[in-house]
PDB file of C-alpha atoms in Angstrom:
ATOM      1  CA  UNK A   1       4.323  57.779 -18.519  1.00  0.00           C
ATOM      2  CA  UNK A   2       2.467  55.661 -21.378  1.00  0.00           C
ATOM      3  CA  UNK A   3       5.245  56.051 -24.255  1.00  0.00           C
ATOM      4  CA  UNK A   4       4.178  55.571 -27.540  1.00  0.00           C
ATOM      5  CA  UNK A   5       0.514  55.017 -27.838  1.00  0.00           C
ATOM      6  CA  UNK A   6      -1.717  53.530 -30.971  1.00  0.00           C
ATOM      7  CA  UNK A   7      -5.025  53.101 -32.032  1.00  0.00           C
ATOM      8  CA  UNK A   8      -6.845  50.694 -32.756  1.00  0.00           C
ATOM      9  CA  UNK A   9      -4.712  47.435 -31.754  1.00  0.00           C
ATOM     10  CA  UNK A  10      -6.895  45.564 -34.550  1.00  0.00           C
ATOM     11  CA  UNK A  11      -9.022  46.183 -37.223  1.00  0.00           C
ATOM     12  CA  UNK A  12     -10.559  44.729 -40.259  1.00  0.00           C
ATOM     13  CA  UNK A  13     -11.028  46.626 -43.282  1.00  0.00           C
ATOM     14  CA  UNK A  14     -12.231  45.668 -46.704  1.00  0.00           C
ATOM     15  CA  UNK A  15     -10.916  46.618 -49.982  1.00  0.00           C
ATOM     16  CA  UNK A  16     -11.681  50.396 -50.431  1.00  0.00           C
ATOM     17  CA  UNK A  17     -12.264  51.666 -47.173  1.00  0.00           C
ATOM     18  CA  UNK A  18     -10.398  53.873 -45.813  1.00  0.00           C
ATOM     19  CA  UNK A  19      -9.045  54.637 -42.076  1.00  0.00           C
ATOM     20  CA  UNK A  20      -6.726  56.459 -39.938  1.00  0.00           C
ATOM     21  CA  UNK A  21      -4.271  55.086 -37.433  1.00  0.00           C
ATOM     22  CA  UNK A  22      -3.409  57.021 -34.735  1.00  0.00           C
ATOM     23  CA  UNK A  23      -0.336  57.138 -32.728  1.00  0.00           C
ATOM     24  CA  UNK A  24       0.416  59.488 -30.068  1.00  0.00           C
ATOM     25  CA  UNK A  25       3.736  60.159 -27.804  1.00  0.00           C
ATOM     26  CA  UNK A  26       4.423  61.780 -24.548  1.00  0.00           C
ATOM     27  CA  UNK A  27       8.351  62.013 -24.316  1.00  0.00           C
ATOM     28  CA  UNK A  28       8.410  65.372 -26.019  1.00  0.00           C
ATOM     29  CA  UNK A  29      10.296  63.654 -29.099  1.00  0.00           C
ATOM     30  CA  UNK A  30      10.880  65.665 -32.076  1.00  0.00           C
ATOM     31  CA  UNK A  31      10.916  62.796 -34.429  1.00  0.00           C
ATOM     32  CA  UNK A  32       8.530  60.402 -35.353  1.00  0.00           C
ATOM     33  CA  UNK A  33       7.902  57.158 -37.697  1.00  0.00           C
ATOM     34  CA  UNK A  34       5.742  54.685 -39.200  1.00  0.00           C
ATOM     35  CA  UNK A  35       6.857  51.362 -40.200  1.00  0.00           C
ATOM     36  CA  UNK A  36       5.130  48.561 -41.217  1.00  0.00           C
ATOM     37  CA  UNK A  37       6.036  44.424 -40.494  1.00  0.00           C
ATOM     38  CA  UNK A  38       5.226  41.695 -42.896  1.00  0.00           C
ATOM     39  CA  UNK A  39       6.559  38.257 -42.821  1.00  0.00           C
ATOM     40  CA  UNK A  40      10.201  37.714 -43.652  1.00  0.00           C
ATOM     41  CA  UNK A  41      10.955  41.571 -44.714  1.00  0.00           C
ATOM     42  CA  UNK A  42      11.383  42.904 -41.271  1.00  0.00           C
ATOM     43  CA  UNK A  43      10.078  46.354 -40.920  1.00  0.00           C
ATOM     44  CA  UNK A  44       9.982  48.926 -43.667  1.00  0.00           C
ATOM     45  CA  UNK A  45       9.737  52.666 -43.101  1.00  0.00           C
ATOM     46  CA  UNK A  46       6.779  54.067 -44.571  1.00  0.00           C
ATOM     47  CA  UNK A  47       7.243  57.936 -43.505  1.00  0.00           C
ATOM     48  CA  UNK A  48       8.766  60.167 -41.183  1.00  0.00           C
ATOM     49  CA  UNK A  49       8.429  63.401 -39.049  1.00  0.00           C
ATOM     50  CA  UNK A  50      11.458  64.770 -38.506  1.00  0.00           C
ATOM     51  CA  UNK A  51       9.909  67.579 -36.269  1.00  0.00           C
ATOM     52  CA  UNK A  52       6.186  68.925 -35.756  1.00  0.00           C
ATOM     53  CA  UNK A  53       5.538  70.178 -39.249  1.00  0.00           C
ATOM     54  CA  UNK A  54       8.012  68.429 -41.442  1.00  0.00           C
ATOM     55  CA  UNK A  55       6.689  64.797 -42.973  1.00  0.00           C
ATOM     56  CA  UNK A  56       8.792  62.765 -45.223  1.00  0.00           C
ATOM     57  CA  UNK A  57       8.260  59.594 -47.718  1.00  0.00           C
ATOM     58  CA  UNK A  58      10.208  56.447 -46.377  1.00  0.00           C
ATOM     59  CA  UNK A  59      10.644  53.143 -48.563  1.00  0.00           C
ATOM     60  CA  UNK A  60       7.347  52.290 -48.743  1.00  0.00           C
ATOM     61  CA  UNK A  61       5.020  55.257 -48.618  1.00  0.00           C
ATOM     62  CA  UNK A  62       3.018  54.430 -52.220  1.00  0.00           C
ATOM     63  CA  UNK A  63      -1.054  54.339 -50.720  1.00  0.00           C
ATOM     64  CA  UNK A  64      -0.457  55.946 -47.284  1.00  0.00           C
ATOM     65  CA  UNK A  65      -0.714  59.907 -46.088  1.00  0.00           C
ATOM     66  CA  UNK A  66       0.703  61.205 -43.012  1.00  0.00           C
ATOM     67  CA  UNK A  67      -0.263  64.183 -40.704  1.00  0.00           C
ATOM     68  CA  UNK A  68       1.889  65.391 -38.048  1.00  0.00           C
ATOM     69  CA  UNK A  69      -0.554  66.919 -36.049  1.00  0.00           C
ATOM     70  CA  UNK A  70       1.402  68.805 -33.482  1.00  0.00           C
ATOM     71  CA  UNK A  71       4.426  67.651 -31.542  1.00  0.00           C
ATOM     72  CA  UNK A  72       2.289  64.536 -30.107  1.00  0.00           C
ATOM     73  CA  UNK A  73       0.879  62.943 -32.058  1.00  0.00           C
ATOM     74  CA  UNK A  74       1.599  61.367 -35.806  1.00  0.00           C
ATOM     75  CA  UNK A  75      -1.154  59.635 -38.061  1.00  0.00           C
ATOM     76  CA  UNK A  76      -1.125  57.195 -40.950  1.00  0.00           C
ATOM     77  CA  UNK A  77      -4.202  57.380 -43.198  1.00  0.00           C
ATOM     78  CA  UNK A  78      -5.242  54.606 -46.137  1.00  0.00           C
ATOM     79  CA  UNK A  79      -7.397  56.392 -48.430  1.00  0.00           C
ATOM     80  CA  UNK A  80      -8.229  53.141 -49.946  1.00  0.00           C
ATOM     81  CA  UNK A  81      -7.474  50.137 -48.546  1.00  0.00           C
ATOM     82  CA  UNK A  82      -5.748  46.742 -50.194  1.00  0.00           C
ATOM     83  CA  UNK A  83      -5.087  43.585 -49.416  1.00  0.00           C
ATOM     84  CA  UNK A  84      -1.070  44.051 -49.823  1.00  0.00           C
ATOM     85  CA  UNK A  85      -1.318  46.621 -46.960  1.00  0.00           C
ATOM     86  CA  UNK A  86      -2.451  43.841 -44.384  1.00  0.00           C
ATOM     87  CA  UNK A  87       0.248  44.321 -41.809  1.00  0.00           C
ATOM     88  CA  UNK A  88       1.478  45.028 -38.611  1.00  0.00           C
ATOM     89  CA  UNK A  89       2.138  48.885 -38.238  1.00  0.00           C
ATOM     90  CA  UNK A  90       3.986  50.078 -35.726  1.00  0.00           C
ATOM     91  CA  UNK A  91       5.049  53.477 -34.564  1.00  0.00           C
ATOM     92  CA  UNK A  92       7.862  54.866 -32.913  1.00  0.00           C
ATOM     93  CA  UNK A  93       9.392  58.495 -31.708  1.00  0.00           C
ATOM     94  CA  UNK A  94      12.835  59.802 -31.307  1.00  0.00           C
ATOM     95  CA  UNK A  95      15.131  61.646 -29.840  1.00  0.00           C
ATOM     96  CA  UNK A  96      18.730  62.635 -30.370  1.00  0.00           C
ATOM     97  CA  UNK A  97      20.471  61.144 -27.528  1.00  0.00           C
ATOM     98  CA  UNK A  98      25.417  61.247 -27.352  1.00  0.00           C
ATOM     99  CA  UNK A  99      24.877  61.453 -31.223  1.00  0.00           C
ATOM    100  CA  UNK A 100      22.529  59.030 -32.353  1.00  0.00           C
ATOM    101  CA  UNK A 101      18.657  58.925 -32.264  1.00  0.00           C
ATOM    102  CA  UNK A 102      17.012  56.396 -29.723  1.00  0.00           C
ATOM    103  CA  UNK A 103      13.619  54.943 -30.767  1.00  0.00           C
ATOM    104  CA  UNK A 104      10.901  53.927 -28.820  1.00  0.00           C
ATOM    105  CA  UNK A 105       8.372  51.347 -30.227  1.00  0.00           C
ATOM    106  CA  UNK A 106       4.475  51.510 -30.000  1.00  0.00           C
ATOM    107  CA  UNK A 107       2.483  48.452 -29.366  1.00  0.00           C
ATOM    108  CA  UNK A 108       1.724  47.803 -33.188  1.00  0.00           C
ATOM    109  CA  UNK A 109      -1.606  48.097 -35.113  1.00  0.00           C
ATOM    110  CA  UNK A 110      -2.479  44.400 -36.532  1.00  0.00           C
ATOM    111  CA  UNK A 111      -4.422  45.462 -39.611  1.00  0.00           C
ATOM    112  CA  UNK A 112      -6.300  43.125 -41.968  1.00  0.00           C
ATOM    113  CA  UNK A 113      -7.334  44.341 -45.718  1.00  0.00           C
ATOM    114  CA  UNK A 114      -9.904  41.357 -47.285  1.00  0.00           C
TER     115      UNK A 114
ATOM    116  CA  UNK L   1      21.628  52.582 -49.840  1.00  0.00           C
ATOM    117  CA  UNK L   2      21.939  50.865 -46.336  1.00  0.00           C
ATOM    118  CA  UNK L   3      21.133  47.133 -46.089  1.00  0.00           C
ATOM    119  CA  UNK L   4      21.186  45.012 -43.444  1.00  0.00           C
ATOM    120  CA  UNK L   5      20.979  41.198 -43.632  1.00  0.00           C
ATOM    121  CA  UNK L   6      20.204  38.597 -41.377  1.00  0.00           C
ATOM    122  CA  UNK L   7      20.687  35.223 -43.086  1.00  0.00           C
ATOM    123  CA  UNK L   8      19.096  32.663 -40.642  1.00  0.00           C
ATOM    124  CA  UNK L   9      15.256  33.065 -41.166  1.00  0.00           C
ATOM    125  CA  UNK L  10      14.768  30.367 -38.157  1.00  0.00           C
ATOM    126  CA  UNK L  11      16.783  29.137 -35.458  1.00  0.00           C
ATOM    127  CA  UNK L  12      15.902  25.911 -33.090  1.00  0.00           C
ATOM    128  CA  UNK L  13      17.962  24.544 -30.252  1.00  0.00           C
ATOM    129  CA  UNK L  14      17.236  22.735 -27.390  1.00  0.00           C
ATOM    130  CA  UNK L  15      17.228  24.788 -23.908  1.00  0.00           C
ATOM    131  CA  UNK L  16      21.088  25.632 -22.451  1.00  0.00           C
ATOM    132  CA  UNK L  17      22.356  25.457 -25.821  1.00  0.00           C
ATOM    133  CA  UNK L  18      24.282  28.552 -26.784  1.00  0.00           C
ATOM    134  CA  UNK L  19      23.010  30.450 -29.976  1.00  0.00           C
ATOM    135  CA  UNK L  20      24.477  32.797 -32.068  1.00  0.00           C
ATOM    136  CA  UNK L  21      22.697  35.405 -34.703  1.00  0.00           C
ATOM    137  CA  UNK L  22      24.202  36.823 -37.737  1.00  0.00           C
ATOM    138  CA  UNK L  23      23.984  40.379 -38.740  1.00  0.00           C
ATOM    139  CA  UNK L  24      25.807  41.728 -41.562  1.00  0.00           C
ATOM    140  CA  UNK L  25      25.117  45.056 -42.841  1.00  0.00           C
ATOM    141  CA  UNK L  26      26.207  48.013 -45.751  1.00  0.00           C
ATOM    142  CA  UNK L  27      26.702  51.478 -45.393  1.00  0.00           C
ATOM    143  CA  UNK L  28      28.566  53.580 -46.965  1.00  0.00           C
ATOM    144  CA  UNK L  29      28.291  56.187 -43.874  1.00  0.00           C
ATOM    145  CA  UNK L  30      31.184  56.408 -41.507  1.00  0.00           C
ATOM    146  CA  UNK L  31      29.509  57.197 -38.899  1.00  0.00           C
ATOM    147  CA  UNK L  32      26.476  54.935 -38.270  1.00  0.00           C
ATOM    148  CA  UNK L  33      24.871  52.996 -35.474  1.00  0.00           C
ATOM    149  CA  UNK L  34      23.615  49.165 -35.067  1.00  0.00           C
ATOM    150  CA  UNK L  35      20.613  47.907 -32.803  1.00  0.00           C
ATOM    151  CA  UNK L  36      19.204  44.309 -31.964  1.00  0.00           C
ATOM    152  CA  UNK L  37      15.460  44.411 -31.136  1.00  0.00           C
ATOM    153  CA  UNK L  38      13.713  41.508 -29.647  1.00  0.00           C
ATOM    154  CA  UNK L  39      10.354  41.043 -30.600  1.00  0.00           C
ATOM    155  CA  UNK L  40       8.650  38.027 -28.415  1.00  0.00           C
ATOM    156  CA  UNK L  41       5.044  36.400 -29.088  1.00  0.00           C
ATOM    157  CA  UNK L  42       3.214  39.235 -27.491  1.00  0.00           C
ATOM    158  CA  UNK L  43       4.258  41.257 -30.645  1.00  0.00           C
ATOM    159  CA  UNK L  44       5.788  44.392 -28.878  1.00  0.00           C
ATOM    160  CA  UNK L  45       9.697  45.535 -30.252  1.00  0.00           C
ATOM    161  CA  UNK L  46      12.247  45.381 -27.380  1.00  0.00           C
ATOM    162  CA  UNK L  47      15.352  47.342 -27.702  1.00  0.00           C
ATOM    163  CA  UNK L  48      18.386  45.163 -26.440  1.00  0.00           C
ATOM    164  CA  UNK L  49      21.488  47.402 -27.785  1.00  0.00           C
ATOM    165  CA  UNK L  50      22.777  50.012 -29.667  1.00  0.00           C
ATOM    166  CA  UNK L  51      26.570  50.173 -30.847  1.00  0.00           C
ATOM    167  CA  UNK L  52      27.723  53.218 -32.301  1.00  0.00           C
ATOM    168  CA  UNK L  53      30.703  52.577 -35.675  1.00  0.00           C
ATOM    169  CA  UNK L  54      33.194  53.763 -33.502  1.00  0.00           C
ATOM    170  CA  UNK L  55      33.383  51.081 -30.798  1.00  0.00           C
ATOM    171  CA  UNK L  56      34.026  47.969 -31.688  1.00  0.00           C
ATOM    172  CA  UNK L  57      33.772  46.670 -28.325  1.00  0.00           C
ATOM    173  CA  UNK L  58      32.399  43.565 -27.718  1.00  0.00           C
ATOM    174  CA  UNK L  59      29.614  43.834 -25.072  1.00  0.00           C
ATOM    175  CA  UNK L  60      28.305  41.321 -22.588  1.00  0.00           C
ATOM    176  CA  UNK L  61      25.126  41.805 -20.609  1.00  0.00           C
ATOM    177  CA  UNK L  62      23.713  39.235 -18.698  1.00  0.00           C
ATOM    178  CA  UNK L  63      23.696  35.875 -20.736  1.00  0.00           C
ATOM    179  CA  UNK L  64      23.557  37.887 -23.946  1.00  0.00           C
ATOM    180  CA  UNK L  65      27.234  39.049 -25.885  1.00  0.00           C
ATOM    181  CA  UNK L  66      27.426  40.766 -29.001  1.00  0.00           C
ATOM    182  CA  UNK L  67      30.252  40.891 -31.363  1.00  0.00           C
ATOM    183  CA  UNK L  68      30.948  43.837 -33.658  1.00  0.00           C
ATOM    184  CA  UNK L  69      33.513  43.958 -35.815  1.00  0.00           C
ATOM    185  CA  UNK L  70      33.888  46.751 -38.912  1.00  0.00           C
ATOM    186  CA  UNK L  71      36.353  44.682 -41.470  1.00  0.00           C
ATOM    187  CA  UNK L  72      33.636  41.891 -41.616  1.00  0.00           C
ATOM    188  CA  UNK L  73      30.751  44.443 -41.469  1.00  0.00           C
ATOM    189  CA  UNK L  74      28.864  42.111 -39.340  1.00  0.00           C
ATOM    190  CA  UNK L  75      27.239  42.473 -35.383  1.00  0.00           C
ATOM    191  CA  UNK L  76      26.469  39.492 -34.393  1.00  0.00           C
ATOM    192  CA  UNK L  77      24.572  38.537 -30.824  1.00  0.00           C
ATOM    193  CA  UNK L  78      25.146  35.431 -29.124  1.00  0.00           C
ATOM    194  CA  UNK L  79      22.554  34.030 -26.181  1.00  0.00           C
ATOM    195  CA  UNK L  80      24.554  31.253 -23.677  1.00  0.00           C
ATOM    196  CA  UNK L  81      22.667  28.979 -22.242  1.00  0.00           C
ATOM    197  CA  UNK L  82      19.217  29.468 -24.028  1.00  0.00           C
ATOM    198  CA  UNK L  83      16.043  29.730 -22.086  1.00  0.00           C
ATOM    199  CA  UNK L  84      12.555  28.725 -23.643  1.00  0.00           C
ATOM    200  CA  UNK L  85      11.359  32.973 -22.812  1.00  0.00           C
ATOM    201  CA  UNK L  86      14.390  34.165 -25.290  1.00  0.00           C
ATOM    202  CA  UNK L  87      12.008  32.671 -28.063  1.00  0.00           C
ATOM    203  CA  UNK L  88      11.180  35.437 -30.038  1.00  0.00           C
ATOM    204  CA  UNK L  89      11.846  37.281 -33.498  1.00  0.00           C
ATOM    205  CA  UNK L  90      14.893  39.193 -33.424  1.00  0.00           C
ATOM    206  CA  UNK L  91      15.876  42.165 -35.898  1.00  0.00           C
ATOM    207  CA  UNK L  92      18.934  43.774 -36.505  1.00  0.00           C
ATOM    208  CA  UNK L  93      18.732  47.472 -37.262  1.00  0.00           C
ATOM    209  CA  UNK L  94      21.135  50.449 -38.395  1.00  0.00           C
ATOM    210  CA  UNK L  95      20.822  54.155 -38.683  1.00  0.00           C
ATOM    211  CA  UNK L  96      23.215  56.668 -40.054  1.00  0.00           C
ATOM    212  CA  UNK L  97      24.397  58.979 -37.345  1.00  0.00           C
ATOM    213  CA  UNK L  98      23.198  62.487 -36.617  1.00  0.00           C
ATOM    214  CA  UNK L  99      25.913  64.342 -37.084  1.00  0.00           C
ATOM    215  CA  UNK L 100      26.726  62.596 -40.871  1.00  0.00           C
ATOM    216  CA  UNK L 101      25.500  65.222 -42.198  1.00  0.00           C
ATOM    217  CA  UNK L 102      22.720  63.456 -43.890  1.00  0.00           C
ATOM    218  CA  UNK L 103      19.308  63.958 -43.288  1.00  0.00           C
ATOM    219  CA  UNK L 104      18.750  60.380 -42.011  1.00  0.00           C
ATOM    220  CA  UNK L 105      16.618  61.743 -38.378  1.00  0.00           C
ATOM    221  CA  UNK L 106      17.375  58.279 -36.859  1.00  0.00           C
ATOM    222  CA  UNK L 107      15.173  56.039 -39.668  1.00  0.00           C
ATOM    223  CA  UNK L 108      15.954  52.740 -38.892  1.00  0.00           C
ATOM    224  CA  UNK L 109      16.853  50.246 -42.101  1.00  0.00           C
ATOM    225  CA  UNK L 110      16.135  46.488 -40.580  1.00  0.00           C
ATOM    226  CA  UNK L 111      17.062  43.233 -40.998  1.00  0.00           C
ATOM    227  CA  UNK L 112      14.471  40.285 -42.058  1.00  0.00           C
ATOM    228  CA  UNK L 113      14.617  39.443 -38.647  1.00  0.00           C
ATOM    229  CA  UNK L 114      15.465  35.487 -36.997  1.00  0.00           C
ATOM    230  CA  UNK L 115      12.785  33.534 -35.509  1.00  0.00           C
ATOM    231  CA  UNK L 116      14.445  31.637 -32.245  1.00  0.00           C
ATOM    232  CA  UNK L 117      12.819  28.881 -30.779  1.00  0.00           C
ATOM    233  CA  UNK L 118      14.095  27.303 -27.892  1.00  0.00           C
ATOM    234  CA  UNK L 119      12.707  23.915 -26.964  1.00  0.00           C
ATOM    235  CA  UNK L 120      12.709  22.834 -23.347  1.00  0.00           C
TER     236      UNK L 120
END
């Protein structure tokens, strides 16, 4: 039972490029989320699957997609990549567990933007 | 808008010390729930409670306590007698509840997060 997975653990981009992170789940979770971590702000939602179909926009979704590509798995795509979205991104599924929703943490993406 | 603040960026005491984190957070929900995570230097997020708005229980597990209490808005986790592997970041977190009739689907709002270091 591997959790949450993601892919890569680290990569380098430069300004412009674009790439997809990929984060898959094997709990059968309904919902799912990307957050990002930068120093001294904690981490910020950047969108949300509530269920397989359904994306929504979180605090900080400005420069990111999302594709929830079955019940699985969730990506985060950077079209074009800047140096304010060097971060740690991590993902994380849920499910609704005596009323509240219980989330489990990937192992983070460490992603530089030069 | 929830918010949840942590006020201490960084915390350092000596090893055996006891250690105490603020959280204080706003909702306006009345049904909502608060989580610590630990987050040591191997970078992973470690889920160490969650405390639902309608206990206000304290909770002890181990050498960690935590402290919730509504009127002061404010969960706070203590650590007695610190040990150099409880250095890490810790966040506090809260979600609106499921049934609030929001459409929250568990998103987590987090705190800046305290950096503990524990010197042996």
């Amino acid at each position: 039972n591997a959790g949450v997975t993601q892919t890569p653990k680290f990569q380098v981009l430069k300004t412009g490029q674009s790439m997809t992170l990929q984060c898959a789940q094997d709990m059968n979770h309904n919902s799912m989320y990307w957050y990002r971590q930068d120093p001294g702000m904690g981490l910020r939602l950047i969108y949300y699957s509530a269920s397989e179909g359904t994306t929504d926009k979180g605090e900080v979704p400005n420069g990111y997609n999302v594709s929830r590509l079955n019940k699985r798995e969730f990506s985060l795509r950077l079209e074009s990549a800047a140096p304010s979205q060097t971060s740690v991104y991590f993902c994380a599924s849920s499910e609704m567990w005596q009323g509240a929703y219980e989330q489990y943490f990937g192992p983070g993406t460490r992603l530089t933007v030069t | 808008a929830q918010k949840v603040t942590q006020a201490q960026t960084e915390i350092s005491v000596v090893e055996k010390e006891d250690v105490t984190l603020d959280c204080v957070y706003e909702t306006r929900d009345t049904t909502y729930y608060l989580f610590w995570y630990k987050q040591p230097p191997s970078g992973e997020l470690v889920f160490l409670i969650r405390r639902n708005s309608f206990d206000e229980q304290n909770e002890i597990s181990g050498r960690y306590s935590w402290n919730f209490q509504k009127s002061t808005s404010s969960f706070n986790f203590t650590i007695t007698a610190s040990q150099v592997v409880d250095s890490a970041v810790y966040f506090c977190a809260l979600s609106e509840g499921a049934n609030a009739g929001g459409t929250s689907y568990g998103k987590l709002t987090f705190g800046q997060g305290t950096i503990l270091t524990v010197h042996p």
